[in-house]
Amino acid sequence: MHVYALVGPSGTGKSHRAIRLAAELHCQVIIDDGLIIEENRILAGTTAKRSSTRMGAIKTALFQEQEHRDEAVQALSRCAPKGILILGTSEGMVEKIAARLELPAIEKIVYIHDIASSNEIRKARYNRAHHGRHVVPAPALEVTRNWTDALINPVKVFFQKKGSERKTWAEQSVVRPTFTSLGNLSISTPAIVAGITHQVQEVPGVGDVGSISISHGDDGVTVRLPITAVYGQPLHVLGRKVQRLAFDILENMGISVLAVDVTIEKLLVK
């Protein structure tokens, strides 16, 4: 089994390009937003786009619920695909999904900027921000069986498989998720800082957390996290642990992370 991933910030058009990329990589299955999709069938899963909140959507996309995860694992075992394409907003996210579903390590990560132009990405972001439009890489019939109130319209995607002269098409569905009707959810920087500070302070070996700074960019955030370490332990191990924790906190909030820079500024002797 070969496992690949398509990574890009939310709303940049990953799902729209998933079918074409899956065909090029010879992947029979796409894993997107909590769904296991085989060609034109939804084999298993619950779409994150049905969640009532963005936080719930993130948990669904990561298969955090045990029943959801088990259903997906069983479906993958039954169809035994030779290739799988996982969609996600970061490398960490797609790696988590692969691990959660007990898949082999990801062989190659394709980034949305590699297969879409800046203009196409801007257009996708505009449609997401202003119209609440999301794409499910599955036919309208499959989507409406369990989600009749969200469908906007189906769209056909034309492409040509590698090694074939014949062009083919696949149907995708444009939907408006439940949570878009509630407006946009934003998490303030002080709330993010408070969440990171509280959890990092609980890490064994951390004596104190300094003033955290967060820089926002177009593709994500960069965090600078100063800490005081308790003397008498491997500092590089502690730093990595804190870095990983902060990254996971942000990712679980649905925030794309560019970097987490941990600085050990002081040593505390107890």
PDB file of N, CA and C in Angstrom, residues 141-228:
ATOM      1  N   LEU A 141     -25.172  12.289  -5.405  1.00  0.00           N
ATOM      2  CA  LEU A 141     -26.035  11.226  -4.896  1.00  0.00           C
ATOM      3  C   LEU A 141     -25.486  10.665  -3.592  1.00  0.00           C
ATOM      4  N   GLU A 142     -24.180  10.470  -3.534  1.00  0.00           N
ATOM      5  CA  GLU A 142     -23.562   9.946  -2.318  1.00  0.00           C
ATOM      6  C   GLU A 142     -23.712  10.923  -1.160  1.00  0.00           C
ATOM      7  N   VAL A 143     -23.540  12.198  -1.437  1.00  0.00           N
ATOM      8  CA  VAL A 143     -23.604  13.213  -0.385  1.00  0.00           C
ATOM      9  C   VAL A 143     -25.025  13.396   0.128  1.00  0.00           C
ATOM     10  N   THR A 144     -26.011  13.441  -0.778  1.00  0.00           N
ATOM     11  CA  THR A 144     -27.381  13.750  -0.378  1.00  0.00           C
ATOM     12  C   THR A 144     -28.080  12.594   0.330  1.00  0.00           C
ATOM     13  N   ARG A 145     -27.518  11.421   0.292  1.00  0.00           N
ATOM     14  CA  ARG A 145     -28.143  10.299   1.010  1.00  0.00           C
ATOM     15  C   ARG A 145     -28.273  10.597   2.503  1.00  0.00           C
ATOM     16  N   ASN A 146     -27.280  11.276   3.054  1.00  0.00           N
ATOM     17  CA  ASN A 146     -27.308  11.562   4.483  1.00  0.00           C
ATOM     18  C   ASN A 146     -27.204  13.053   4.795  1.00  0.00           C
ATOM     19  N   TRP A 147     -27.215  13.896   3.760  1.00  0.00           N
ATOM     20  CA  TRP A 147     -26.955  15.312   3.998  1.00  0.00           C
ATOM     21  C   TRP A 147     -27.732  16.156   2.990  1.00  0.00           C
ATOM     22  N   THR A 148     -29.049  16.043   3.035  1.00  0.00           N
ATOM     23  CA  THR A 148     -29.891  16.635   1.994  1.00  0.00           C
ATOM     24  C   THR A 148     -29.969  18.147   2.058  1.00  0.00           C
ATOM     25  N   ASP A 149     -29.690  18.740   3.207  1.00  0.00           N
ATOM     26  CA  ASP A 149     -29.932  20.176   3.360  1.00  0.00           C
ATOM     27  C   ASP A 149     -28.723  21.042   3.049  1.00  0.00           C
ATOM     28  N   ALA A 150     -27.589  20.444   2.715  1.00  0.00           N
ATOM     29  CA  ALA A 150     -26.372  21.250   2.555  1.00  0.00           C
ATOM     30  C   ALA A 150     -25.887  21.360   1.123  1.00  0.00           C
ATOM     31  N   LEU A 151     -26.434  20.544   0.218  1.00  0.00           N
ATOM     32  CA  LEU A 151     -25.928  20.519  -1.151  1.00  0.00           C
ATOM     33  C   LEU A 151     -26.261  21.810  -1.892  1.00  0.00           C
ATOM     34  N   ILE A 152     -25.264  22.396  -2.527  1.00  0.00           N
ATOM     35  CA  ILE A 152     -25.496  23.557  -3.379  1.00  0.00           C
ATOM     36  C   ILE A 152     -25.643  23.084  -4.817  1.00  0.00           C
ATOM     37  N   ASN A 153     -24.620  22.398  -5.319  1.00  0.00           N
ATOM     38  CA  ASN A 153     -24.711  21.852  -6.677  1.00  0.00           C
ATOM     39  C   ASN A 153     -23.550  20.897  -6.933  1.00  0.00           C
ATOM     40  N   PRO A 154     -23.761  19.953  -7.862  1.00  0.00           N
ATOM     41  CA  PRO A 154     -22.669  19.068  -8.257  1.00  0.00           C
ATOM     42  C   PRO A 154     -21.820  19.716  -9.334  1.00  0.00           C
ATOM     43  N   VAL A 155     -20.548  19.302  -9.438  1.00  0.00           N
ATOM     44  CA  VAL A 155     -19.683  19.826 -10.494  1.00  0.00           C
ATOM     45  C   VAL A 155     -18.871  18.665 -11.050  1.00  0.00           C
ATOM     46  N   LYS A 156     -18.629  18.706 -12.342  1.00  0.00           N
ATOM     47  CA  LYS A 156     -17.842  17.654 -12.989  1.00  0.00           C
ATOM     48  C   LYS A 156     -16.397  18.115 -13.144  1.00  0.00           C
ATOM     49  N   VAL A 157     -15.486  17.215 -12.829  1.00  0.00           N
ATOM     50  CA  VAL A 157     -14.066  17.499 -12.973  1.00  0.00           C
ATOM     51  C   VAL A 157     -13.508  16.605 -14.069  1.00  0.00           C
ATOM     52  N   PHE A 158     -12.939  17.214 -15.096  1.00  0.00           N
ATOM     53  CA  PHE A 158     -12.367  16.446 -16.201  1.00  0.00           C
ATOM     54  C   PHE A 158     -10.860  16.315 -16.017  1.00  0.00           C
ATOM     55  N   PHE A 159     -10.352  15.146 -16.299  1.00  0.00           N
ATOM     56  CA  PHE A 159      -8.919  14.927 -16.175  1.00  0.00           C
ATOM     57  C   PHE A 159      -8.519  13.738 -17.028  1.00  0.00           C
ATOM     58  N   GLN A 160      -7.234  13.551 -17.176  1.00  0.00           N
ATOM     59  CA  GLN A 160      -6.680  12.432 -17.944  1.00  0.00           C
ATOM     60  C   GLN A 160      -5.698  11.671 -17.080  1.00  0.00           C
ATOM     61  N   LYS A 161      -5.916  10.392 -16.932  1.00  0.00           N
ATOM     62  CA  LYS A 161      -5.022   9.571 -16.122  1.00  0.00           C
ATOM     63  C   LYS A 161      -3.687   9.387 -16.830  1.00  0.00           C
ATOM     64  N   LYS A 162      -2.636   9.266 -16.039  1.00  0.00           N
ATOM     65  CA  LYS A 162      -1.309   9.023 -16.602  1.00  0.00           C
ATOM     66  C   LYS A 162      -1.297   7.703 -17.363  1.00  0.00           C
ATOM     67  N   GLY A 163      -0.683   7.705 -18.533  1.00  0.00           N
ATOM     68  CA  GLY A 163      -0.572   6.483 -19.318  1.00  0.00           C
ATOM     69  C   GLY A 163      -1.810   6.171 -20.126  1.00  0.00           C
ATOM     70  N   SER A 164      -2.777   7.099 -20.136  1.00  0.00           N
ATOM     71  CA  SER A 164      -4.005   6.869 -20.889  1.00  0.00           C
ATOM     72  C   SER A 164      -4.284   8.066 -21.782  1.00  0.00           C
ATOM     73  N   GLU A 165      -4.744   7.805 -22.999  1.00  0.00           N
ATOM     74  CA  GLU A 165      -5.073   8.888 -23.919  1.00  0.00           C
ATOM     75  C   GLU A 165      -6.517   9.335 -23.742  1.00  0.00           C
ATOM     76  N   ARG A 166      -7.288   8.545 -23.043  1.00  0.00           N
ATOM     77  CA  ARG A 166      -8.713   8.855 -22.892  1.00  0.00           C
ATOM     78  C   ARG A 166      -8.957   9.784 -21.712  1.00  0.00           C
ATOM     79  N   LYS A 167      -9.700  10.866 -21.976  1.00  0.00           N
ATOM     80  CA  LYS A 167     -10.067  11.770 -20.897  1.00  0.00           C
ATOM     81  C   LYS A 167     -11.305  11.236 -20.188  1.00  0.00           C
ATOM     82  N   THR A 168     -11.398  11.461 -18.924  1.00  0.00           N
ATOM     83  CA  THR A 168     -12.537  10.987 -18.152  1.00  0.00           C
ATOM     84  C   THR A 168     -13.004  12.111 -17.233  1.00  0.00           C
ATOM     85  N   TRP A 169     -14.079  11.858 -16.487  1.00  0.00           N
ATOM     86  CA  TRP A 169     -14.561  12.877 -15.570  1.00  0.00           C
ATOM     87  C   TRP A 169     -15.069  12.219 -14.298  1.00  0.00           C
ATOM     88  N   ALA A 170     -15.100  12.993 -13.260  1.00  0.00           N
ATOM     89  CA  ALA A 170     -15.649  12.534 -11.985  1.00  0.00           C
ATOM     90  C   ALA A 170     -16.485  13.666 -11.405  1.00  0.00           C
ATOM     91  N   GLU A 171     -17.514  13.289 -10.685  1.00  0.00           N
ATOM     92  CA  GLU A 171     -18.399  14.301 -10.119  1.00  0.00           C
ATOM     93  C   GLU A 171     -17.992  14.632  -8.692  1.00  0.00           C
ATOM     94  N   GLN A 172     -18.033  15.917  -8.375  1.00  0.00           N
ATOM     95  CA  GLN A 172     -17.813  16.383  -7.010  1.00  0.00           C
ATOM     96  C   GLN A 172     -19.057  17.137  -6.553  1.00  0.00           C
ATOM     97  N   SER A 173     -19.157  17.371  -5.258  1.00  0.00           N
ATOM     98  CA  SER A 173     -20.316  18.071  -4.715  1.00  0.00           C
ATOM     99  C   SER A 173     -19.882  19.334  -3.991  1.00  0.00           C
ATOM    100  N   VAL A 174     -20.536  20.434  -4.306  1.00  0.00           N
ATOM    101  CA  VAL A 174     -20.283  21.685  -3.601  1.00  0.00           C
ATOM    102  C   VAL A 174     -21.350  21.821  -2.520  1.00  0.00           C
ATOM    103  N   VAL A 175     -20.905  22.001  -1.277  1.00  0.00           N
ATOM    104  CA  VAL A 175     -21.835  22.033  -0.149  1.00  0.00           C
ATOM    105  C   VAL A 175     -21.589  23.271   0.702  1.00  0.00           C
ATOM    106  N   ARG A 176     -22.571  23.573   1.542  1.00  0.00           N
ATOM    107  CA  ARG A 176     -22.409  24.629   2.534  1.00  0.00           C
ATOM    108  C   ARG A 176     -22.553  23.971   3.908  1.00  0.00           C
ATOM    109  N   PRO A 177     -21.443  23.792   4.628  1.00  0.00           N
ATOM    110  CA  PRO A 177     -21.494  23.096   5.914  1.00  0.00           C
ATOM    111  C   PRO A 177     -22.369  23.795   6.945  1.00  0.00           C
ATOM    112  N   THR A 178     -22.798  23.005   7.922  1.00  0.00           N
ATOM    113  CA  THR A 178     -23.662  23.522   8.979  1.00  0.00           C
ATOM    114  C   THR A 178     -23.035  24.692   9.699  1.00  0.00           C
ATOM    115  N   PHE A 179     -21.751  24.578  10.020  1.00  0.00           N
ATOM    116  CA  PHE A 179     -21.150  25.612  10.866  1.00  0.00           C
ATOM    117  C   PHE A 179     -20.978  26.948  10.153  1.00  0.00           C
ATOM    118  N   THR A 180     -21.061  26.980   8.804  1.00  0.00           N
ATOM    119  CA  THR A 180     -20.893  28.271   8.126  1.00  0.00           C
ATOM    120  C   THR A 180     -22.099  29.172   8.355  1.00  0.00           C
ATOM    121  N   SER A 181     -23.256  28.597   8.650  1.00  0.00           N
ATOM    122  CA  SER A 181     -24.439  29.419   8.883  1.00  0.00           C
ATOM    123  C   SER A 181     -24.343  30.171  10.203  1.00  0.00           C
ATOM    124  N   LEU A 182     -23.424  29.774  11.050  1.00  0.00           N
ATOM    125  CA  LEU A 182     -23.274  30.429  12.347  1.00  0.00           C
ATOM    126  C   LEU A 182     -22.322  31.613  12.276  1.00  0.00           C
ATOM    127  N   GLY A 183     -21.723  31.836  11.107  1.00  0.00           N
ATOM    128  CA  GLY A 183     -20.727  32.894  10.991  1.00  0.00           C
ATOM    129  C   GLY A 183     -19.342  32.324  11.204  1.00  0.00           C
ATOM    130  N   ASN A 184     -18.347  33.184  11.169  1.00  0.00           N
ATOM    131  CA  ASN A 184     -16.975  32.759  11.328  1.00  0.00           C
ATOM    132  C   ASN A 184     -16.576  32.687  12.788  1.00  0.00           C
ATOM    133  N   LEU A 185     -15.823  31.673  13.129  1.00  0.00           N
ATOM    134  CA  LEU A 185     -15.291  31.546  14.477  1.00  0.00           C
ATOM    135  C   LEU A 185     -13.837  32.004  14.462  1.00  0.00           C
ATOM    136  N   SER A 186     -13.512  32.975  15.296  1.00  0.00           N
ATOM    137  CA  SER A 186     -12.130  33.429  15.406  1.00  0.00           C
ATOM    138  C   SER A 186     -11.649  33.227  16.829  1.00  0.00           C
ATOM    139  N   ILE A 187     -10.397  32.854  16.954  1.00  0.00           N
ATOM    140  CA  ILE A 187      -9.801  32.646  18.275  1.00  0.00           C
ATOM    141  C   ILE A 187      -8.781  33.749  18.490  1.00  0.00           C
ATOM    142  N   SER A 188      -8.973  34.566  19.522  1.00  0.00           N
ATOM    143  CA  SER A 188      -8.096  35.709  19.730  1.00  0.00           C
ATOM    144  C   SER A 188      -6.711  35.249  20.160  1.00  0.00           C
ATOM    145  N   THR A 189      -5.704  36.087  19.881  1.00  0.00           N
ATOM    146  CA  THR A 189      -4.335  35.762  20.259  1.00  0.00           C
ATOM    147  C   THR A 189      -4.193  35.565  21.770  1.00  0.00           C
ATOM    148  N   PRO A 190      -4.785  36.419  22.615  1.00  0.00           N
ATOM    149  CA  PRO A 190      -4.688  36.176  24.064  1.00  0.00           C
ATOM    150  C   PRO A 190      -5.245  34.818  24.486  1.00  0.00           C
ATOM    151  N   ALA A 191      -6.317  34.375  23.826  1.00  0.00           N
ATOM    152  CA  ALA A 191      -6.895  33.067  24.166  1.00  0.00           C
ATOM    153  C   ALA A 191      -5.944  31.938  23.783  1.00  0.00           C
ATOM    154  N   ILE A 192      -5.289  32.090  22.630  1.00  0.00           N
ATOM    155  CA  ILE A 192      -4.317  31.082  22.195  1.00  0.00           C
ATOM    156  C   ILE A 192      -3.150  31.028  23.174  1.00  0.00           C
ATOM    157  N   VAL A 193      -2.633  32.206  23.537  1.00  0.00           N
ATOM    158  CA  VAL A 193      -1.506  32.283  24.474  1.00  0.00           C
ATOM    159  C   VAL A 193      -1.876  31.666  25.813  1.00  0.00           C
ATOM    160  N   ALA A 194      -3.080  31.968  26.296  1.00  0.00           N
ATOM    161  CA  ALA A 194      -3.519  31.434  27.589  1.00  0.00           C
ATOM    162  C   ALA A 194      -3.613  29.913  27.537  1.00  0.00           C
ATOM    163  N   GLY A 195      -4.124  29.386  26.421  1.00  0.00           N
ATOM    164  CA  GLY A 195      -4.254  27.937  26.295  1.00  0.00           C
ATOM    165  C   GLY A 195      -2.901  27.240  26.280  1.00  0.00           C
ATOM    166  N   ILE A 196      -1.952  27.806  25.533  1.00  0.00           N
ATOM    167  CA  ILE A 196      -0.614  27.217  25.484  1.00  0.00           C
ATOM    168  C   ILE A 196       0.075  27.310  26.841  1.00  0.00           C
ATOM    169  N   THR A 197       0.007  28.492  27.455  1.00  0.00           N
ATOM    170  CA  THR A 197       0.673  28.709  28.751  1.00  0.00           C
ATOM    171  C   THR A 197       0.176  27.725  29.802  1.00  0.00           C
ATOM    172  N   HIS A 198      -1.131  27.563  29.876  1.00  0.00           N
ATOM    173  CA  HIS A 198      -1.722  26.689  30.894  1.00  0.00           C
ATOM    174  C   HIS A 198      -1.233  25.255  30.750  1.00  0.00           C
ATOM    175  N   GLN A 199      -1.201  24.741  29.514  1.00  0.00           N
ATOM    176  CA  GLN A 199      -0.830  23.337  29.328  1.00  0.00           C
ATOM    177  C   GLN A 199       0.677  23.111  29.414  1.00  0.00           C
ATOM    178  N   VAL A 200       1.462  24.083  28.943  1.00  0.00           N
ATOM    179  CA  VAL A 200       2.919  23.940  29.012  1.00  0.00           C
ATOM    180  C   VAL A 200       3.393  23.974  30.457  1.00  0.00           C
ATOM    181  N   GLN A 201       2.732  24.761  31.299  1.00  0.00           N
ATOM    182  CA  GLN A 201       3.112  24.830  32.715  1.00  0.00           C
ATOM    183  C   GLN A 201       2.946  23.494  33.434  1.00  0.00           C
ATOM    184  N   GLU A 202       2.106  22.636  32.855  1.00  0.00           N
ATOM    185  CA  GLU A 202       1.855  21.326  33.466  1.00  0.00           C
ATOM    186  C   GLU A 202       2.892  20.284  33.054  1.00  0.00           C
ATOM    187  N   VAL A 203       3.769  20.613  32.113  1.00  0.00           N
ATOM    188  CA  VAL A 203       4.777  19.658  31.647  1.00  0.00           C
ATOM    189  C   VAL A 203       5.853  19.484  32.725  1.00  0.00           C
ATOM    190  N   PRO A 204       6.136  18.254  33.156  1.00  0.00           N
ATOM    191  CA  PRO A 204       7.189  18.023  34.155  1.00  0.00           C
ATOM    192  C   PRO A 204       8.523  18.577  33.667  1.00  0.00           C
ATOM    193  N   GLY A 205       9.184  19.352  34.510  1.00  0.00           N
ATOM    194  CA  GLY A 205      10.459  19.942  34.126  1.00  0.00           C
ATOM    195  C   GLY A 205      10.364  21.395  33.721  1.00  0.00           C
ATOM    196  N   VAL A 206       9.140  21.894  33.507  1.00  0.00           N
ATOM    197  CA  VAL A 206       8.943  23.304  33.176  1.00  0.00           C
ATOM    198  C   VAL A 206       8.675  24.069  34.470  1.00  0.00           C
ATOM    199  N   GLY A 207       9.552  25.039  34.771  1.00  0.00           N
ATOM    200  CA  GLY A 207       9.373  25.833  35.982  1.00  0.00           C
ATOM    201  C   GLY A 207       8.443  27.014  35.789  1.00  0.00           C
ATOM    202  N   ASP A 208       8.497  27.603  34.599  1.00  0.00           N
ATOM    203  CA  ASP A 208       7.666  28.768  34.318  1.00  0.00           C
ATOM    204  C   ASP A 208       7.620  28.986  32.805  1.00  0.00           C
ATOM    205  N   VAL A 209       6.591  29.719  32.369  1.00  0.00           N
ATOM    206  CA  VAL A 209       6.446  30.066  30.952  1.00  0.00           C
ATOM    207  C   VAL A 209       6.531  31.579  30.826  1.00  0.00           C
ATOM    208  N   GLY A 210       7.393  32.047  29.936  1.00  0.00           N
ATOM    209  CA  GLY A 210       7.562  33.476  29.744  1.00  0.00           C
ATOM    210  C   GLY A 210       6.492  34.086  28.876  1.00  0.00           C
ATOM    211  N   SER A 211       6.780  35.245  28.314  1.00  0.00           N
ATOM    212  CA  SER A 211       5.814  35.959  27.478  1.00  0.00           C
ATOM    213  C   SER A 211       5.825  35.373  26.062  1.00  0.00           C
ATOM    214  N   ILE A 212       4.749  34.697  25.713  1.00  0.00           N
ATOM    215  CA  ILE A 212       4.635  34.049  24.404  1.00  0.00           C
ATOM    216  C   ILE A 212       4.246  35.081  23.350  1.00  0.00           C
ATOM    217  N   SER A 213       4.913  35.050  22.200  1.00  0.00           N
ATOM    218  CA  SER A 213       4.534  35.937  21.092  1.00  0.00           C
ATOM    219  C   SER A 213       4.109  35.095  19.898  1.00  0.00           C
ATOM    220  N   ILE A 214       3.095  35.572  19.195  1.00  0.00           N
ATOM    221  CA  ILE A 214       2.557  34.863  18.027  1.00  0.00           C
ATOM    222  C   ILE A 214       2.510  35.809  16.850  1.00  0.00           C
ATOM    223  N   SER A 215       3.163  35.414  15.755  1.00  0.00           N
ATOM    224  CA  SER A 215       3.157  36.206  14.525  1.00  0.00           C
ATOM    225  C   SER A 215       2.255  35.525  13.503  1.00  0.00           C
ATOM    226  N   HIS A 216       1.345  36.286  12.928  1.00  0.00           N
ATOM    227  CA  HIS A 216       0.388  35.741  11.966  1.00  0.00           C
ATOM    228  C   HIS A 216       0.846  36.043  10.542  1.00  0.00           C
ATOM    229  N   GLY A 217       0.868  35.009   9.704  1.00  0.00           N
ATOM    230  CA  GLY A 217       1.195  35.164   8.296  1.00  0.00           C
ATOM    231  C   GLY A 217       0.066  34.640   7.434  1.00  0.00           C
ATOM    232  N   ASP A 218       0.211  34.752   6.122  1.00  0.00           N
ATOM    233  CA  ASP A 218      -0.844  34.290   5.208  1.00  0.00           C
ATOM    234  C   ASP A 218      -1.062  32.788   5.297  1.00  0.00           C
ATOM    235  N   ASP A 219      -0.002  32.027   5.563  1.00  0.00           N
ATOM    236  CA  ASP A 219      -0.105  30.569   5.553  1.00  0.00           C
ATOM    237  C   ASP A 219      -0.110  29.941   6.947  1.00  0.00           C
ATOM    238  N   GLY A 220      -0.085  30.756   7.990  1.00  0.00           N
ATOM    239  CA  GLY A 220      -0.095  30.183   9.335  1.00  0.00           C
ATOM    240  C   GLY A 220       0.566  31.103  10.347  1.00  0.00           C
ATOM    241  N   VAL A 221       0.820  30.557  11.528  1.00  0.00           N
ATOM    242  CA  VAL A 221       1.394  31.351  12.615  1.00  0.00           C
ATOM    243  C   VAL A 221       2.777  30.836  12.999  1.00  0.00           C
ATOM    244  N   THR A 222       3.586  31.739  13.530  1.00  0.00           N
ATOM    245  CA  THR A 222       4.875  31.384  14.105  1.00  0.00           C
ATOM    246  C   THR A 222       4.831  31.753  15.580  1.00  0.00           C
ATOM    247  N   VAL A 223       5.191  30.799  16.428  1.00  0.00           N
ATOM    248  CA  VAL A 223       5.107  30.999  17.877  1.00  0.00           C
ATOM    249  C   VAL A 223       6.507  31.038  18.466  1.00  0.00           C
ATOM    250  N   ARG A 224       6.748  32.009  19.331  1.00  0.00           N
ATOM    251  CA  ARG A 224       7.995  32.073  20.099  1.00  0.00           C
ATOM    252  C   ARG A 224       7.641  31.856  21.555  1.00  0.00           C
ATOM    253  N   LEU A 225       8.204  30.781  22.110  1.00  0.00           N
ATOM    254  CA  LEU A 225       7.767  30.301  23.418  1.00  0.00           C
ATOM    255  C   LEU A 225       8.963  30.191  24.373  1.00  0.00           C
ATOM    256  N   PRO A 226       9.176  31.185  25.246  1.00  0.00           N
ATOM    257  CA  PRO A 226      10.283  31.110  26.208  1.00  0.00           C
ATOM    258  C   PRO A 226       9.851  30.393  27.491  1.00  0.00           C
ATOM    259  N   ILE A 227      10.720  29.533  28.008  1.00  0.00           N
ATOM    260  CA  ILE A 227      10.391  28.819  29.245  1.00  0.00           C
ATOM    261  C   ILE A 227      11.570  28.849  30.214  1.00  0.00           C
ATOM    262  N   THR A 228      11.256  28.589  31.477  1.00  0.00           N
ATOM    263  CA  THR A 228      12.261  28.339  32.504  1.00  0.00           C
ATOM    264  C   THR A 228      12.256  26.844  32.780  1.00  0.00           C
TER     265      THR A 228
END
